[in-house]
Amino acid sequence: MLKKIIHTFGIRAFSAVVNLFVAILLSQYLGPEGKGSQTLIITTISFILIFANLVGGATLVYLTPRFPVFQLLFPSYLWTILMSLLAYPVLSLTHLVAQPYIFHVCLLSVINSLMSIHSNVLIGNQRIKESNHLVTFQTVMLIGSLAFSFLVLHNASVESYLISLYISLGTSMLVSVFFIRKSYREFSIFPVIQFLPVVIQMLRYGFQNQVAHITQMLSFRLSIYVLEDRGLAAVGVYSNGISIAESIWLVAKSMSLVQYSWVSNSSDRMASARLTIQLVKVGVVASLLLIIPLLILPVSGYTFIFGKGFSEVKPVIWTLLPGVLIYNFSILFGHYYSGTGRYHVNTIISSLGLLVSVALYYSLIPRFSIIGAGYATSLSYMFTSLLFLWYFSKEYKGWARELIPGVKDFRSVFQEIRKSVN
């Protein structure tokens, strides 16, 4: 298990470092306002993807071994296009992003979703390495094309960022088509009625799996759209602060993927609960260690990294860190409930968290701007995590005692690391 966690952590850490360089380039060359525009673009793409994943998302991992792949691809493609077409008038009416960017946001959502569909098919066929290679390739292409545009062509603009997204996502999507090329050999003209059982299954599992993700993302990213009323510069500064603060989840998110796989294949619920507690301990301790350099780095350090207009990044990080730290519980408890087939728990908790988040955002952000957004998001993280703790404690009452790390825990971790290295 540790080998898989380390491998996943390595890929996620590499992607996080590359994304940090992307944020630095955008911040240094476009300033807070340009970074704010980029944040709204990429956040809106993420929202469209979440709705596209109702059919073409992670449920493909489960359904790929059970149906002909082309029968899964065709409905997924149609749903993705439909979601992007519906997004266009919604974005035009709500003005969530600037009018000149709406078409690009919708088209990039389609390209990104197609790559995601193919990646899930690869995972469903247990081709994890190819799926990971897609993630790595896309991030490398993004930083490479962006650096070439900004540093070589001296063309630093939001439009250049959009071109870099087209290059990185477009080439990665084509590579993903190459990876699943054998699936297209299954192509045949099926009667529409033959797609019906597949579509029903995709919608059923997709709805169960995605509703929690939709409410969760609304809870944690709605703040960006509320903050937009304070100006694009405020969005740009806040986005850098939240990206850095949430980077301490790298360990917990890496463990959660392996945890989900293990729990899904285990019939022993108590063993799954004990494993979850062990992973929470590691996640919290690792996060505490990662927090230290974020607290030590002075304001001048953040302005040196991002530029003169980003002096408020550190105060934002300070407001976020308590909630970000406790949210390790939510990450791992959420995957525990998903792995045991209880998606409704995640949905209920995320929905309650969304209600609290909306109240906090609209009460604190108008009064305190960026700092208010940080406090509201942190309180939202805490509320969601406390709900998970309350729910988990009803079925596993000894969790609090086991949560305190002891000498045996550290000794077993070092032994596992030594085994992995050898």
Tab-separated table of C-alpha atoms in Angstrom, residues 41 154 329 336 367 398 415:
chain	number	residue	atom	x	y	z
A	41	ILE	CA	-11.705	31.011	-16.045
A	154	HIS	CA	7.110	38.400	-24.528
A	329	PHE	CA	-10.555	14.401	8.392
A	336	TYR	CA	-14.146	5.828	3.686
A	367	ARG	CA	-17.638	43.332	5.315
A	398	GLY	CA	-12.856	4.492	20.035
A	415	GLN	CA	9.485	0.063	8.803
